[in-house]
mmCIF file of C-alpha atoms in Angstrom:
data_model
loop_
_atom_site.group_PDB
_atom_site.id
_atom_site.type_symbol
_atom_site.label_atom_id
_atom_site.label_comp_id
_atom_site.label_asym_id
_atom_site.label_seq_id
_atom_site.Cartn_x
_atom_site.Cartn_y
_atom_site.Cartn_z
ATOM 1 C CA ARG A 1 -15.456 -8.851 -8.950
ATOM 2 C CA TRP A 2 -13.160 -6.027 -7.983
ATOM 3 C CA SER A 3 -14.002 -2.569 -9.269
ATOM 4 C CA MET A 4 -10.441 -2.253 -10.650
ATOM 5 C CA PRO A 5 -7.141 -4.166 -10.499
ATOM 6 C CA PRO A 6 -5.658 -4.516 -6.978
ATOM 7 C CA ALA A 7 -2.639 -2.304 -7.773
ATOM 8 C CA GLN A 8 -4.969 0.561 -8.741
ATOM 9 C CA LEU A 9 -7.084 0.088 -5.615
ATOM 10 C CA VAL A 10 -3.989 0.249 -3.408
ATOM 11 C CA ARG A 11 -2.557 3.220 -5.328
ATOM 12 C CA LEU A 12 -5.778 5.197 -4.758
ATOM 13 C CA ARG A 13 -5.709 4.475 -1.016
ATOM 14 C CA VAL A 14 -2.055 5.519 -0.805
ATOM 15 C CA ARG A 15 -2.705 8.668 -2.812
ATOM 16 C CA ASP A 16 -5.689 9.619 -0.625
ATOM 17 C CA ALA A 17 -3.704 9.078 2.576
ATOM 18 C CA LEU A 18 -0.643 10.997 1.389
ATOM 19 C CA SER A 19 -2.599 13.850 -0.182
ATOM 20 C CA SER A 20 -4.011 14.675 3.249
ATOM 21 C CA ARG A 21 -0.409 15.583 4.217
ATOM 22 C CA GLY A 22 0.464 17.629 1.119
ATOM 23 C CA SER A 23 0.566 17.672 -2.661
ATOM 24 C CA VAL A 24 0.772 14.362 -4.487
ATOM 25 C CA LEU A 25 1.620 14.358 -8.189
ATOM 26 C CA THR A 26 1.843 11.513 -10.641
ATOM 27 C CA THR A 27 4.931 11.364 -12.831
ATOM 28 C CA ALA A 28 2.777 12.474 -15.754
ATOM 29 C CA GLU A 29 1.717 15.628 -13.885
ATOM 30 C CA GLY A 30 5.183 17.033 -13.388
ATOM 31 C CA SER A 31 8.389 16.634 -11.529
ATOM 32 C CA ALA A 32 8.783 16.769 -7.772
ATOM 33 C CA PRO A 33 11.873 16.613 -5.579
ATOM 34 C CA TRP A 34 10.774 13.255 -4.138
ATOM 35 C CA LEU A 35 9.540 10.165 -5.958
ATOM 36 C CA LEU A 36 7.812 7.230 -4.285
ATOM 37 C CA LYS A 37 7.875 3.975 -6.202
ATOM 38 C CA LEU A 38 5.518 1.254 -4.968
ATOM 39 C CA GLU A 39 5.324 -2.360 -6.018
ATOM 40 C CA LEU A 40 2.411 -4.503 -4.913
ATOM 41 C CA ASP A 41 3.950 -7.911 -4.267
ATOM 42 C CA GLU A 42 0.924 -9.591 -2.706
ATOM 43 C CA PHE A 43 -2.793 -8.943 -2.408
ATOM 44 C CA SER A 44 -4.384 -12.207 -1.288
ATOM 45 C CA GLN A 45 -6.926 -13.884 0.910
ATOM 46 C CA LEU A 46 -4.960 -16.743 2.442
ATOM 47 C CA PHE A 47 -6.718 -19.687 4.085
ATOM 48 C CA ASP A 48 -4.966 -21.156 7.116
ATOM 49 C CA SER A 49 -7.784 -23.696 7.503
ATOM 50 C CA PRO A 50 -11.375 -24.091 6.289
ATOM 51 C CA THR A 51 -12.494 -21.795 9.121
ATOM 52 C CA SER A 52 -9.681 -19.248 9.177
ATOM 53 C CA SER A 53 -8.372 -16.830 6.567
ATOM 54 C CA ALA A 54 -6.677 -13.459 6.365
ATOM 55 C CA GLY A 55 -6.180 -10.634 3.935
ATOM 56 C CA VAL A 56 -2.485 -10.144 3.156
ATOM 57 C CA VAL A 57 -0.976 -7.072 1.504
ATOM 58 C CA ARG A 58 2.751 -6.841 0.821
ATOM 59 C CA LEU A 59 4.268 -3.664 -0.641
ATOM 60 C CA ARG A 60 7.797 -2.716 -1.605
ATOM 61 C CA ALA A 61 8.408 1.024 -1.298
ATOM 62 C CA THR A 62 11.367 2.953 -2.676
ATOM 63 C CA VAL A 63 11.964 6.654 -2.084
ATOM 64 C CA LEU A 64 14.060 8.495 -4.657
ATOM 65 C CA ARG A 65 15.360 12.028 -4.663
ATOM 66 C CA ALA A 66 16.859 13.489 -7.835
ATOM 67 C CA GLY A 67 16.886 9.965 -9.281
ATOM 68 C CA ALA A 68 18.925 8.454 -6.432
ATOM 69 C CA VAL A 69 17.552 5.848 -4.033
ATOM 70 C CA VAL A 70 17.186 7.365 -0.572
ATOM 71 C CA ALA A 71 15.470 4.447 1.204
ATOM 72 C CA GLN A 72 13.636 1.177 0.621
ATOM 73 C CA ARG A 73 11.285 -0.847 2.767
ATOM 74 C CA SER A 74 9.062 -3.892 2.554
ATOM 75 C CA ILE A 75 5.696 -3.544 4.231
ATOM 76 C CA LEU A 76 3.536 -6.471 5.262
ATOM 77 C CA ALA A 77 0.002 -6.208 6.616
ATOM 78 C CA ARG A 78 -2.177 -9.172 7.571
ATOM 79 C CA THR A 79 -5.735 -8.927 8.900
ATOM 80 C CA SER A 80 -8.036 -11.804 9.872
ATOM 81 C CA ALA A 81 -11.153 -12.170 7.753
ATOM 82 C CA PRO A 82 -14.486 -11.941 9.597
ATOM 83 C CA SER A 83 -15.889 -14.706 7.368
ATOM 84 C CA GLN A 84 -14.466 -17.269 4.972
ATOM 85 C CA ASP A 85 -16.192 -16.005 1.847
ATOM 86 C CA ALA A 86 -15.667 -13.243 -0.709
ATOM 87 C CA PRO A 87 -17.200 -10.444 1.433
ATOM 88 C CA GLY A 88 -14.999 -11.513 4.369
ATOM 89 C CA GLY A 89 -11.963 -11.492 2.097
ATOM 90 C CA VAL A 90 -12.818 -8.023 0.797
ATOM 91 C CA ARG A 91 -13.165 -6.700 4.360
ATOM 92 C CA ALA A 92 -9.859 -8.287 5.425
ATOM 93 C CA LEU A 93 -8.041 -6.939 2.350
ATOM 94 C CA THR A 94 -9.489 -3.464 2.918
ATOM 95 C CA LEU A 95 -8.264 -3.444 6.522
ATOM 96 C CA ALA A 96 -4.884 -4.910 5.552
ATOM 97 C CA THR A 97 -4.500 -2.244 2.856
ATOM 98 C CA ASP A 98 -5.321 0.484 5.369
ATOM 99 C CA ASP A 99 -2.738 -0.975 7.763
ATOM 100 C CA ALA A 100 -0.098 -1.100 5.002
ATOM 101 C CA VAL A 101 -0.867 2.522 4.054
ATOM 102 C CA ALA A 102 -0.550 3.595 7.709
ATOM 103 C CA GLN A 103 2.813 1.808 7.964
ATOM 104 C CA LEU A 104 3.930 3.449 4.721
ATOM 105 C CA SER A 105 2.849 6.910 5.881
ATOM 106 C CA ALA A 106 4.694 6.554 9.195
ATOM 107 C CA TRP A 107 7.832 5.337 7.425
ATOM 108 C CA LEU A 108 7.700 8.189 4.906
ATOM 109 C CA ALA A 109 7.345 10.723 7.716
ATOM 110 C CA GLN A 110 10.597 9.391 9.212
ATOM 111 C CA THR A 111 12.395 8.990 5.886
ATOM 112 C CA MET A 112 11.635 12.185 4.031
ATOM 113 C CA VAL A 113 13.267 15.361 5.216
ATOM 114 C CA GLN A 114 12.402 18.480 3.278
ATOM 115 C CA PRO A 115 15.337 20.511 1.881
#
């Protein structure tokens, strides 16, 4: 069992990574000049064969400023599982999520220019 739904797990990892670079607010906490919208399109352990699987995370990110779309990007991360069971899948999905968050952070650094 997961401790919470996959979208919440990914959101927490993204929030932790981005908060190390500056303030991160939820839409309920107030308005900010930039808005990041994330959609989790895939969060799966895929089996290529009985002895090979991978954790796959696919995100769709949209950056908005003053309600207008500034940029969009699809992010795909795939990490081989160390074993073909639930613990191996969890490890692969954790690493794939971290990879997706790193890709997202790098893209945001290039995309967002402060006023």
